[in-house]
mmCIF file of C-alpha atoms and ligand atoms in Angstrom:
data_model
loop_
_atom_site.group_PDB
_atom_site.id
_atom_site.type_symbol
_atom_site.label_atom_id
_atom_site.label_comp_id
_atom_site.label_asym_id
_atom_site.label_seq_id
_atom_site.Cartn_x
_atom_site.Cartn_y
_atom_site.Cartn_z
ATOM 1 C CA MET L 14 46.148 28.563 19.735
ATOM 2 C CA ASP L 15 46.611 29.305 23.441
ATOM 3 C CA ASP L 16 43.899 26.737 24.290
ATOM 4 C CA GLU L 17 46.277 24.021 23.043
ATOM 5 C CA LEU L 18 48.842 25.004 25.665
ATOM 6 C CA VAL L 19 49.078 23.344 29.033
ATOM 7 C CA TRP L 20 50.822 25.425 31.689
ATOM 8 C CA HIS L 21 53.203 23.385 33.841
ATOM 9 C CA LYS L 22 54.480 24.754 37.119
ATOM 10 C CA VAL L 23 58.265 24.937 37.233
ATOM 11 C CA PRO L 24 59.193 22.621 40.113
ATOM 12 C CA SER L 25 62.487 24.294 41.029
ATOM 13 C CA LYS L 26 63.219 27.865 42.048
ATOM 14 C CA ILE L 27 64.233 30.125 39.183
ATOM 15 C CA ASP L 28 67.248 32.299 39.838
ATOM 16 C CA GLU L 29 66.407 35.906 38.938
ATOM 17 C CA SER L 30 69.659 37.377 40.239
ATOM 18 C CA ARG L 31 72.087 36.653 37.373
ATOM 19 C CA ASP L 32 72.335 35.558 33.732
ATOM 20 C CA TYR L 33 72.788 31.867 32.787
ATOM 21 C CA VAL L 34 71.976 29.018 30.413
ATOM 22 C CA LYS L 35 70.949 25.806 32.127
ATOM 23 C CA ALA L 36 68.655 22.781 32.085
ATOM 24 C CA LEU L 37 65.053 22.997 33.211
ATOM 25 C CA HIS L 38 63.126 19.800 33.854
ATOM 26 C CA VAL L 39 59.376 20.215 33.548
ATOM 27 C CA ALA L 40 56.538 17.851 32.540
ATOM 28 C CA GLY L 41 59.015 15.050 31.810
ATOM 29 C CA LYS L 42 60.928 17.201 29.338
ATOM 30 C CA LYS L 43 64.438 18.561 29.483
ATOM 31 C CA LEU L 44 64.307 22.158 28.302
ATOM 32 C CA CYS L 45 66.838 24.966 28.269
ATOM 33 C CA ILE L 46 66.224 28.063 30.398
ATOM 34 C CA ILE L 47 68.102 31.234 29.614
ATOM 35 C CA ARG L 48 68.434 34.503 31.452
ATOM 36 C CA GLU L 49 70.223 37.125 29.379
ATOM 37 C CA ASN L 50 70.296 40.788 30.406
ATOM 38 C CA GLY L 51 67.279 40.166 32.617
ATOM 39 C CA VAL L 52 65.205 38.526 29.850
ATOM 40 C CA MET L 53 64.065 34.971 30.519
ATOM 41 C CA SER L 54 63.539 32.449 27.701
ATOM 42 C CA VAL L 55 62.764 28.740 27.587
ATOM 43 C CA THR L 56 63.813 26.727 24.530
ATOM 44 C CA SER L 57 64.190 23.136 23.436
ATOM 45 C CA SER L 58 67.448 21.659 24.723
ATOM 46 C CA ARG L 59 68.479 19.708 21.613
ATOM 47 C CA CYS L 60 70.325 21.471 18.827
ATOM 48 C CA PRO L 61 68.615 20.926 15.437
ATOM 49 C CA HIS L 62 71.993 20.747 13.676
ATOM 50 C CA ALA L 63 73.439 17.534 15.166
ATOM 51 C CA GLY L 64 71.722 17.060 18.494
ATOM 52 C CA ALA L 65 74.076 18.748 20.952
ATOM 53 C CA ASP L 66 72.777 19.667 24.389
ATOM 54 C CA LEU L 67 72.080 23.396 24.237
ATOM 55 C CA THR L 68 71.988 23.624 28.033
ATOM 56 C CA HIS L 69 75.810 23.549 27.800
ATOM 57 C CA GLY L 70 75.784 26.538 25.472
ATOM 58 C CA TRP L 71 76.093 30.228 26.249
ATOM 59 C CA CYS L 72 74.673 33.578 25.130
ATOM 60 C CA GLU L 73 76.186 36.363 23.062
ATOM 61 C CA ASP L 74 74.278 39.417 21.817
ATOM 62 C CA GLY L 75 70.839 37.893 22.340
ATOM 63 C CA LYS L 76 71.806 34.582 20.698
ATOM 64 C CA LEU L 77 72.127 31.132 22.250
ATOM 65 C CA ILE L 78 75.344 29.539 20.994
ATOM 66 C CA CYS L 79 75.513 25.757 20.538
ATOM 67 C CA PRO L 80 78.633 24.313 22.184
ATOM 68 C CA PHE L 81 79.361 21.854 19.319
ATOM 69 C CA HIS L 82 79.582 23.809 16.066
ATOM 70 C CA ARG L 83 78.564 27.282 17.240
ATOM 71 C CA HIS L 84 75.199 27.578 15.514
ATOM 72 C CA ARG L 85 73.449 30.667 16.865
ATOM 73 C CA PHE L 86 69.768 31.003 17.760
ATOM 74 C CA ASP L 87 67.768 34.109 18.619
ATOM 75 C CA ILE L 88 66.620 33.730 22.243
ATOM 76 C CA VAL L 89 63.310 35.533 21.574
ATOM 77 C CA THR L 90 62.203 33.923 18.279
ATOM 78 C CA GLY L 91 64.301 30.726 18.224
ATOM 79 C CA LYS L 92 65.367 31.498 14.656
ATOM 80 C CA GLY L 93 68.835 30.363 13.631
ATOM 81 C CA ASP L 94 71.269 32.716 11.913
ATOM 82 C CA GLU L 95 70.588 33.260 8.234
ATOM 83 C CA ARG L 96 72.927 30.703 6.662
ATOM 84 C CA GLN L 97 71.937 27.954 9.127
ATOM 85 C CA GLY L 98 68.324 27.568 7.946
ATOM 86 C CA ASN L 99 67.189 26.087 11.263
ATOM 87 C CA TYR L 100 65.493 27.100 14.484
ATOM 88 C CA ILE L 101 64.862 25.949 18.034
ATOM 89 C CA ARG L 102 61.456 25.641 19.665
ATOM 90 C CA MET L 103 60.480 28.363 22.108
ATOM 91 C CA TYR L 104 58.239 27.727 25.110
ATOM 92 C CA PRO L 105 56.251 30.563 26.716
ATOM 93 C CA LEU L 106 57.085 31.334 30.331
ATOM 94 C CA LYS L 107 54.795 33.205 32.722
ATOM 95 C CA LYS L 108 54.929 34.188 36.363
ATOM 96 C CA GLU L 109 51.814 34.115 38.538
ATOM 97 C CA ASP L 110 51.691 34.622 42.301
ATOM 98 C CA GLY L 111 55.460 34.250 42.502
ATOM 99 C CA GLU L 112 55.512 30.901 40.649
ATOM 100 C CA TYR L 113 56.779 30.263 37.123
ATOM 101 C CA TYR L 114 54.869 28.230 34.536
ATOM 102 C CA VAL L 115 56.006 26.893 31.152
ATOM 103 C CA GLY L 116 53.438 26.507 28.357
ATOM 104 C CA ILE L 117 53.739 23.232 26.463
ATOM 105 C CA LYS L 118 51.456 22.327 23.567
ATOM 106 C CA LYS L 119 49.205 19.341 24.103
ATOM 107 C CA SER L 120 50.512 16.199 22.455
ATOM 108 C CA LEU L 121 48.296 14.296 20.043
ATOM 109 C CA TRP L 122 47.905 11.692 22.800
ATOM 110 C CA ASP L 123 46.643 14.358 25.234
ATOM 111 C CA LYS L 124 44.218 15.703 22.632
ATOM 112 C CA ILE L 125 42.723 12.263 22.053
ATOM 113 C CA PHE L 126 42.712 10.920 25.610
ATOM 114 C CA GLY L 127 43.136 14.044 27.746
HETATM 115 S S1 FES G 226 75.170 20.312 17.050
HETATM 116 FE FE1 FES G 226 74.680 22.371 17.437
HETATM 117 S S2 FES G 226 75.743 23.452 15.934
HETATM 118 FE FE2 FES G 226 76.158 21.379 15.491
#
């Protein structure tokens, strides 16, 4: 499956000195980057419940909390809490030669014309 990923260089500097939840713009997408207890995660930025912007959320106990109705998502797997029945998309993040890259699956368009 990894051959379907395209690695996009993160254009802005990533802060490794503190924890946060904020927006990350890469490859024309708005994603959500999280640093929680030193662990970095990249997720989709739109809440699957009613579309809130998760980049305005916060973390508690390894969960990203949506600012609208407080749905909770695991920041490693993206899985929502049990009763929610939803999840957020996770994007792999890697660091090479001091630069960060986010892995985004090729779109159908890219597969056909790429
Ligand atoms: S919009 Fe996120 S919990 Fe409702």
